CSV table of C-alpha atoms in Angstrom, one decimal:
chain,number,residue,atom,x,y,z
Z,12,MET,CA,-0.2,0.1,-0.2
Z,13,SER,CA,3.4,2.3,0.4
Z,14,ALA,CA,3.1,2.7,-3.0
Z,15,LEU,CA,-0.4,4.3,-3.5
Z,16,SER,CA,-0.6,7.7,-3.9
Z,17,PRO,CA,-2.4,10.3,-1.0
Z,18,ALA,CA,-5.8,10.8,-3.3
Z,19,GLU,CA,-5.1,6.1,-4.3
Z,20,TYR,CA,-4.9,5.6,-0.5
Z,21,ARG,CA,-7.8,7.1,0.1
Z,22,ARG,CA,-9.7,5.0,-2.7
Z,23,PHE,CA,-8.8,1.7,-1.2
Z,24,HIS,CA,-9.9,2.5,1.8
Z,25,ALA,CA,-13.8,4.3,0.7
Z,26,PHE,CA,-12.8,0.8,-1.8
Z,27,THR,CA,-11.9,-2.0,1.6
Z,28,HIS,CA,-14.6,0.2,3.5
Z,29,ALA,CA,-17.9,-0.7,1.4
Z,30,LYS,CA,-16.8,-4.1,0.5
Z,31,LEU,CA,-16.2,-4.9,4.5
Z,32,ARG,CA,-19.2,-3.0,5.4
Z,33,GLY,CA,-21.8,-5.3,4.6
Z,34,GLY,CA,-20.1,-8.0,6.7
Z,35,VAL,CA,-18.9,-5.8,9.0
Z,36,THR,CA,-23.3,-4.2,9.8
Z,37,LEU,CA,-24.0,-7.8,10.4
Z,38,LEU,CA,-21.7,-9.3,12.0
Z,39,THR,CA,-21.9,-5.8,14.8
Z,40,PHE,CA,-25.5,-5.9,14.6
Z,41,SER,CA,-26.1,-10.2,15.3
Z,42,MET,CA,-22.8,-10.0,18.5
Z,43,PRO,CA,-25.1,-8.1,20.3
Z,44,LEU,CA,-27.1,-11.6,20.0
Z,45,LEU,CA,-24.9,-13.6,22.4
Z,46,PHE,CA,-25.1,-12.3,25.5
Z,47,ALA,CA,-29.4,-12.5,25.0
Z,48,VAL,CA,-28.3,-16.2,24.3
Z,49,GLY,CA,-26.1,-16.6,26.8
Z,50,TRP,CA,-28.5,-15.7,29.2
Z,51,ILE,CA,-30.2,-19.1,29.6
Z,52,ARG,CA,-27.0,-20.5,29.5
Z,53,ASP,CA,-27.7,-18.3,33.6
Z,54,TYR,CA,-30.9,-19.0,34.1
Z,55,ALA,CA,-29.1,-23.1,34.2
Z,56,VAL,CA,-26.8,-22.6,36.2
Z,57,LEU,CA,-28.6,-20.2,38.5
Z,58,GLY,CA,-31.5,-21.1,39.1
Z,59,PRO,CA,-33.5,-18.2,40.1
Z,60,VAL,CA,-30.3,-15.7,40.7
Z,61,ALA,CA,-30.1,-15.4,37.3
Z,62,HIS,CA,-32.0,-12.7,37.2
Z,63,THR,CA,-29.0,-10.3,38.4
Z,64,THR,CA,-27.2,-10.8,35.0
Z,65,LEU,CA,-30.3,-10.5,33.2
Z,66,LEU,CA,-30.9,-6.5,33.6
Z,67,ALA,CA,-26.4,-6.0,32.6
Z,68,ARG,CA,-26.5,-8.2,29.9
Z,69,LEU,CA,-30.1,-6.2,28.7
Z,70,CYS,CA,-27.8,-3.2,28.7
Z,71,LEU,CA,-25.1,-4.2,27.4
Z,72,ILE,CA,-27.5,-5.1,24.2
Z,73,VAL,CA,-28.8,-2.3,23.9
Z,74,ALA,CA,-25.5,-0.4,24.0
Z,75,LEU,CA,-23.7,-2.4,21.1
Z,76,LEU,CA,-26.4,-2.0,19.1
Z,77,CYS,CA,-26.4,2.0,19.8
Z,78,LEU,CA,-23.0,1.3,18.4
Z,79,ALA,CA,-23.6,-0.6,15.8
Z,80,ALA,CA,-26.5,1.8,14.0
Z,81,LEU,CA,-23.8,4.3,15.0
Z,82,LEU,CA,-21.1,2.6,13.3
Z,83,ARG,CA,-23.5,2.1,10.2
Z,84,ARG,CA,-24.2,6.2,10.2
Z,85,TYR,CA,-20.7,7.3,9.6
Z,86,ASP,CA,-19.1,4.7,8.0
Z,87,ILE,CA,-15.7,5.5,6.8
Z,88,SER,CA,-14.7,8.6,8.5
Z,89,ARG,CA,-12.8,9.6,12.3
Z,90,MET,CA,-15.8,8.2,14.0
Z,91,GLY,CA,-16.9,6.1,12.2
Z,92,GLU,CA,-13.6,4.4,13.6
Z,93,ALA,CA,-14.0,6.1,17.5
Z,94,VAL,CA,-17.1,4.8,17.3
Z,95,GLY,CA,-15.4,1.1,15.5
Z,96,ILE,CA,-12.9,1.1,18.8
Z,97,ALA,CA,-15.6,1.9,21.4
Z,98,TYR,CA,-17.3,-0.6,19.7
Z,99,ALA,CA,-14.5,-3.3,21.1
Z,100,LEU,CA,-14.5,-1.6,24.7
Z,101,THR,CA,-17.7,-1.6,25.4
Z,102,PHE,CA,-17.5,-5.8,24.0
Z,103,GLY,CA,-15.5,-5.8,25.5
Z,104,ILE,CA,-16.3,-4.4,29.5
Z,105,ALA,CA,-19.3,-6.6,28.8
Z,106,ILE,CA,-17.1,-10.0,28.6
Z,107,ALA,CA,-15.2,-7.9,32.1
Z,108,VAL,CA,-18.8,-7.7,33.9
Z,109,LEU,CA,-19.8,-10.6,33.2
Z,110,THR,CA,-17.0,-12.2,33.9
Z,111,ALA,CA,-17.8,-10.1,37.0
Z,112,LEU,CA,-20.4,-11.7,38.6
Z,113,GLU,CA,-19.8,-15.1,37.9
Z,114,PRO,CA,-16.4,-15.0,39.2
Z,115,ALA,CA,-16.3,-19.1,38.0
Z,116,LYS,CA,-16.4,-17.7,34.4
Z,117,LEU,CA,-13.0,-16.4,35.0
Z,118,SER,CA,-11.3,-19.0,33.6
Z,119,LEU,CA,-12.8,-20.2,30.6
Z,120,THR,CA,-13.6,-16.4,29.2
Z,121,HIS,CA,-9.4,-15.5,28.1
Z,122,VAL,CA,-11.2,-18.2,24.9
Z,123,ALA,CA,-13.9,-15.6,24.4
Z,124,VAL,CA,-11.6,-12.5,23.8
Z,125,MET,CA,-9.6,-14.7,21.8
Z,126,LEU,CA,-12.2,-15.0,19.5
Z,127,MET,CA,-13.2,-11.1,19.2
Z,128,ALA,CA,-9.5,-10.6,18.5
Z,129,ILE,CA,-9.5,-12.9,15.9
Z,130,ILE,CA,-13.5,-11.9,14.7
Z,131,LEU,CA,-13.1,-8.2,14.5
Z,132,LEU,CA,-9.8,-7.2,13.2
Z,133,PRO,CA,-9.9,-8.3,9.9
Z,134,ASN,CA,-12.8,-6.4,9.5
Z,135,CYS,CA,-10.2,-2.6,10.6
Z,136,VAL,CA,-9.3,-1.4,8.0
Z,137,ARG,CA,-6.7,1.3,9.4
Z,138,ARG,CA,-3.6,-0.4,12.2
Z,139,SER,CA,-4.7,2.5,14.3
Z,140,THR,CA,-8.4,0.8,14.7
Z,141,ALA,CA,-7.2,-2.1,14.8
Z,142,ILE,CA,-4.6,-1.2,17.7
Z,143,GLY,CA,-7.4,0.5,19.4
Z,144,VAL,CA,-10.1,-2.2,18.6
Z,145,ALA,CA,-7.5,-4.9,20.1
Z,146,ALA,CA,-7.2,-2.7,23.1
Z,147,GLY,CA,-10.1,-2.6,23.7
Z,148,LEU,CA,-11.5,-5.9,24.0
Z,149,CYS,CA,-8.7,-7.0,25.8
Z,150,LEU,CA,-7.9,-3.5,29.1
Z,151,PRO,CA,-11.1,-4.6,30.5
Z,152,MET,CA,-10.3,-8.6,31.3
Z,153,PHE,CA,-6.7,-7.2,32.3
Z,154,ALA,CA,-8.2,-4.7,34.5
Z,155,LEU,CA,-10.7,-6.8,36.3
Z,156,LEU,CA,-8.4,-10.0,36.6
Z,157,LEU,CA,-6.3,-7.0,38.1
Z,158,TYR,CA,-9.2,-5.9,40.2
Z,159,LEU,CA,-9.8,-9.6,41.3
Z,160,ALA,CA,-6.1,-10.0,42.4
Z,161,ALA,CA,-6.3,-12.9,39.8
Z,162,PRO,CA,-3.2,-16.1,40.3
Z,163,VAL,CA,-0.3,-15.4,37.4
Z,164,GLY,CA,-1.8,-18.1,35.6
Z,165,LEU,CA,-4.5,-17.0,34.8
Z,166,TRP,CA,-2.2,-14.2,33.9
Z,167,VAL,CA,-0.6,-16.3,31.4
Z,168,ALA,CA,-3.1,-18.0,30.4
Z,169,TYR,CA,-5.1,-13.9,29.6
Z,170,LEU,CA,-1.8,-12.4,27.8
Z,171,LEU,CA,-0.6,-15.8,25.9
Z,172,PHE,CA,-4.3,-16.4,24.7
Z,173,SER,CA,-5.1,-12.7,23.8
Z,174,ALA,CA,-1.6,-12.8,21.7
Z,175,VAL,CA,-3.2,-15.1,20.0
Z,176,GLY,CA,-5.9,-13.8,18.9
Z,177,ILE,CA,-4.3,-10.7,18.0
Z,178,LEU,CA,-1.3,-12.6,16.8
Z,179,ILE,CA,-4.7,-14.6,14.4
Z,180,GLY,CA,-6.9,-11.8,13.4
Z,181,MET,CA,-4.2,-8.9,12.1
Z,182,VAL,CA,-2.3,-11.7,9.0
Z,183,GLN,CA,-6.2,-11.9,8.6
Z,184,ARG,CA,-6.2,-8.4,8.6
Z,185,SER,CA,-3.3,-8.2,6.1
Z,186,ALA,CA,-4.0,-11.3,4.4
Z,187,THR,CA,-7.7,-9.5,3.9
Z,188,LEU,CA,-6.2,-6.0,3.2
Z,189,HIS,CA,-3.4,-7.5,0.0
Z,190,ALA,CA,-6.6,-9.3,-0.9
Z,191,THR,CA,-8.4,-5.8,-1.5
Z,192,LEU,CA,-5.7,-3.9,-2.3
Z,193,ASP,CA,-5.4,-7.5,-6.2
Z,194,ILE,CA,-8.6,-6.8,-6.4
Z,195,PHE,CA,-8.8,-2.7,-6.2
Z,196,ILE,CA,-5.6,-2.1,-8.4
Z,197,HIS,CA,-6.4,-4.8,-11.3
Z,198,ARG,CA,-9.7,-2.6,-10.9
Z,199,GLN,CA,-8.1,0.9,-10.9
Z,200,ARG,CA,-6.0,-0.6,-14.3
Z,201,LEU,CA,-9.6,-1.4,-16.2
Z,202,LEU,CA,-11.0,1.8,-15.5
Z,203,ARG,CA,-8.7,3.5,-16.8
Z,204,ARG,CA,-8.7,1.6,-20.1
Z,205,LEU,CA,-12.4,1.9,-20.4
Z,206,HIS,CA,-11.5,6.1,-19.2
Z,207,GLN,CA,-8.4,7.1,-21.5
Z,208,ASP,CA,-8.0,7.7,-25.1
Z,209,SER,CA,-5.7,5.3,-26.4
Z,210,LEU,CA,-4.2,7.6,-28.6
Z,211,THR,CA,-3.9,10.6,-26.9
Z,212,GLY,CA,-4.0,9.9,-22.3
Z,213,VAL,CA,-5.8,12.4,-21.7
Z,214,ALA,CA,-9.4,11.0,-20.2
Z,215,ASN,CA,-12.0,9.6,-23.4
Z,216,ARG,CA,-16.2,10.8,-22.9
Z,217,GLU,CA,-16.2,8.3,-20.3
Z,218,GLY,CA,-13.9,8.7,-18.4
Z,219,TRP,CA,-14.4,13.0,-18.7
Z,220,GLU,CA,-18.0,12.2,-17.3
Z,221,ALA,CA,-16.8,10.2,-14.4
Z,222,ARG,CA,-14.1,12.3,-13.5
Z,223,SER,CA,-15.8,15.7,-13.5
Z,224,ALA,CA,-19.3,14.9,-12.1
Z,225,ARG,CA,-17.3,14.2,-9.0
Z,226,LEU,CA,-14.8,16.5,-9.2
Z,227,HIS,CA,-18.3,19.4,-9.8
Z,228,ARG,CA,-19.9,17.0,-6.4
Z,229,GLU,CA,-16.4,18.3,-4.6
Z,230,HIS,CA,-17.0,21.8,-5.3
Z,231,GLU,CA,-20.7,22.5,-5.3
Z,232,SER,CA,-20.8,21.4,-1.5
Z,233,SER,CA,-17.3,23.7,-1.2
Z,234,GLY,CA,-18.2,26.6,-2.8
Z,235,ARG,CA,-14.9,26.7,-4.5
Z,236,PRO,CA,-14.7,27.7,-8.0
Z,237,LEU,CA,-14.6,26.0,-10.8
Z,238,SER,CA,-13.9,26.3,-14.5
Z,239,VAL,CA,-15.0,25.0,-17.8
Z,240,ILE,CA,-12.0,24.9,-21.0
Z,241,PHE,CA,-13.7,23.9,-23.8
Z,242,PHE,CA,-10.7,23.9,-26.6
Z,243,ASP,CA,-10.5,23.5,-31.1
Z,244,ILE,CA,-7.7,22.9,-32.9
Z,245,ASP,CA,-8.3,24.7,-35.6
Z,246,HIS,CA,-8.8,23.1,-39.2
Z,247,PHE,CA,-7.9,19.8,-37.4
Z,248,LYS,CA,-9.1,18.4,-41.3
Z,249,HIS,CA,-7.6,20.5,-43.6
Z,250,VAL,CA,-3.9,18.8,-41.5
Z,251,ASN,CA,-5.7,15.8,-42.1
Z,252,ASP,CA,-6.7,16.0,-45.7
Z,253,GLN,CA,-2.6,17.4,-46.7
Z,254,HIS,CA,-0.3,15.2,-44.0
Z,255,GLY,CA,-2.7,12.4,-44.3
Z,256,HIS,CA,-3.7,11.1,-40.7
Z,257,ALA,CA,-1.2,10.1,-39.0
Z,258,THR,CA,0.6,12.8,-38.8
Z,259,GLY,CA,-3.0,13.8,-38.0
Z,260,ASP,CA,-2.4,11.8,-34.8
Z,261,ALA,CA,1.2,13.2,-33.9
Z,262,VAL,CA,-0.6,16.7,-34.1
Z,263,LEU,CA,-3.9,15.2,-31.5
Z,264,GLN,CA,-0.9,13.5,-29.2
Z,265,ARG,CA,1.3,16.9,-28.8
Z,266,VAL,CA,-1.5,18.5,-28.3
Z,267,SER,CA,-3.1,17.3,-25.3
Z,268,THR,CA,0.6,16.9,-24.0
Z,269,LEU,CA,0.8,20.3,-23.8
Z,270,LEU,CA,-2.5,19.9,-21.9
Z,271,LYS,CA,-1.6,18.3,-19.6
Z,272,GLN,CA,1.9,20.6,-19.3
Z,273,HIS,CA,0.2,23.3,-18.6
Z,274,LEU,CA,-3.2,21.7,-16.0
Z,275,ARG,CA,-2.1,20.6,-12.4
Z,276,GLY,CA,-2.9,16.5,-11.2
Z,277,HIS,CA,-6.7,16.9,-10.0
Z,278,ASP,CA,-8.2,18.7,-12.9
Z,279,VAL,CA,-9.2,17.3,-15.7
Z,280,VAL,CA,-9.0,17.5,-18.7
Z,281,ALA,CA,-9.8,14.5,-21.7
Z,282,ARG,CA,-10.8,14.7,-25.3
Z,283,VAL,CA,-14.3,14.6,-26.3
Z,284,GLY,CA,-14.5,14.4,-30.4
Z,285,GLY,CA,-12.6,14.3,-32.9
Z,286,GLU,CA,-10.0,17.4,-32.6
Z,287,GLU,CA,-12.4,19.3,-28.9
Z,288,PHE,CA,-10.3,19.0,-25.5
Z,289,VAL,CA,-12.4,20.1,-22.6
Z,290,ALA,CA,-10.8,20.8,-19.2
Z,291,LEU,CA,-12.3,21.3,-15.5
Z,292,LEU,CA,-9.2,23.8,-14.1
Z,293,ALA,CA,-10.4,22.9,-9.5
Z,294,ASP,CA,-10.3,26.3,-7.2
Z,295,THR,CA,-10.3,28.2,-10.2
Z,296,THR,CA,-12.0,31.2,-11.1
Z,297,VAL,CA,-13.1,32.5,-14.8
Z,298,GLU,CA,-10.1,35.3,-15.3
Z,299,ASP,CA,-7.6,32.6,-13.6
Z,300,ALA,CA,-8.9,30.0,-16.0
Z,301,HIS,CA,-8.5,32.6,-19.8
Z,302,ARG,CA,-5.1,33.5,-18.2
Z,303,VAL,CA,-4.3,29.4,-18.9
Z,304,ALA,CA,-6.7,29.5,-21.2
Z,305,GLU,CA,-4.6,31.9,-23.2
Z,306,ARG,CA,-1.4,30.5,-22.3
Z,307,ILE,CA,-2.0,27.2,-24.2
Z,308,ARG,CA,-2.8,29.1,-26.9
Z,309,ARG,CA,0.0,30.6,-27.1
Z,310,ALA,CA,2.0,27.5,-27.1
Z,311,ILE,CA,0.8,25.9,-29.3
Z,312,GLU,CA,1.1,28.4,-31.6
Z,313,THR,CA,4.4,28.6,-31.3
Z,314,LEU,CA,4.9,24.5,-31.3
Z,315,GLY,CA,5.9,23.9,-35.6
Z,316,GLU,CA,5.9,20.7,-34.9
Z,317,PRO,CA,4.7,17.8,-37.1
Z,318,VAL,CA,2.7,20.8,-38.2
Z,319,ARG,CA,1.9,24.1,-37.3
Z,320,VAL,CA,-2.0,24.4,-35.6
Z,321,THR,CA,-3.7,27.0,-33.6
Z,322,VAL,CA,-6.3,26.5,-31.5
Z,323,SER,CA,-9.6,28.2,-30.9
Z,324,ALA,CA,-10.9,28.0,-27.2
Z,325,GLY,CA,-13.9,29.6,-24.3
Z,326,VAL,CA,-14.0,29.6,-21.2
Z,327,THR,CA,-16.6,30.1,-18.3
Z,328,GLN,CA,-16.8,29.3,-14.9
Z,329,ALA,CA,-20.0,27.2,-13.1
Z,330,HIS,CA,-22.0,29.7,-11.7
Z,331,PRO,CA,-23.1,28.1,-7.5
Z,332,ALA,CA,-26.4,25.4,-7.7
Z,333,GLU,CA,-25.4,24.9,-11.0
Z,334,SER,CA,-25.2,21.5,-13.1
Z,335,LEU,CA,-21.6,21.2,-15.0
Z,336,GLU,CA,-23.5,20.1,-18.3
Z,337,THR,CA,-24.7,24.0,-18.7
Z,338,ALA,CA,-21.5,24.9,-18.1
Z,339,THR,CA,-20.3,23.0,-20.2
Z,340,GLN,CA,-22.7,23.8,-22.4
Z,341,ARG,CA,-21.7,27.7,-22.0
Z,342,ALA,CA,-18.3,27.2,-22.8
Z,343,ASP,CA,-18.6,25.4,-26.1
Z,344,ALA,CA,-20.4,28.1,-26.5
Z,345,ALA,CA,-17.5,30.5,-26.9
Z,346,LEU,CA,-16.3,27.8,-28.3
Z,347,LEU,CA,-18.4,28.3,-31.4
Z,348,GLN,CA,-17.7,32.7,-30.9
Z,349,ALA,CA,-15.0,32.2,-31.1
Z,350,LYS,CA,-14.5,30.1,-34.5
Z,351,GLN,CA,-17.0,32.8,-35.9
Z,352,ALA,CA,-14.9,35.4,-34.9
Z,353,GLY,CA,-12.1,33.8,-36.9
Z,354,ARG,CA,-9.8,31.4,-34.6
Z,355,ASN,CA,-6.3,31.7,-32.5
Z,356,ARG,CA,-8.5,32.8,-29.6
Z,357,ILE,CA,-9.6,32.3,-26.5
Z,358,VAL,CA,-13.8,34.0,-25.5
Z,359,ARG,CA,-15.3,34.0,-22.2
Z,360,ALA,CA,-18.4,33.5,-21.4
């Protein structure tokens, strides 16, 4: 995972959570049933005295169900991770409380702690969450051992069983993450092929629609400026007719290279037609976008290889609460004005 960029790691993190979410939801909502079923055992062993454990079990079940609901709500956020650790801590406290009510079980519950570590840890995406979950499961029982002045033999048993459970859980977690990473990488490669123009290396129309929609949603929620530039290579049909399609392809590749050089990594650039390119500039006003478009126009005009070409462009800034399609259409209309005005120019809408 160290080979992933920060943006790729965030996508992998979200992808892994999405893969695990169904299982985690089922697990966290069903595990409190263990405490409900356990009361049947209390009644069989303790008889009428079992009512003393009933209230404790009900409180713990309600607490775990509430935390399970919060975990589903907050999901991949930092709050969700904190809730996950709180869930493990509550489960650990539940085991410790029920053991304290019946100390005779003290020699048995280390197995429960080990099994819970094996079950919960593989579902932790971040290492910090896994450490918090392991601590939440184990510390309440260690506190109980300390309070009851348990003999050394019990301490050794709890330490060994906890260590084995954590080790197995962490190994399973590592295997799960590596398997998910392989799936994620293959998926990203496939999406890249599906969303990339094979000739120029920039996004194709499908890639544009996916990436631009995501960037537009981010800026719409934050209110940051977002601008669109529509480029068209002037008289490109003449280039193909006079110099051949191989030269035309070389021109498209050279223009796309210049576009990528003048735009930032988090901007979106795509080839959406034969000689048409569109760019979405994050955190950019229409004035700044106009300056960027002008720099690109001048760079292409002075290119000269393989043949001299020029570009026209339309520039606009997305308005608040405006769809990206509307802003793109406005930039396209500005491009048409630039071509009608004589080409090799930028028109701002």
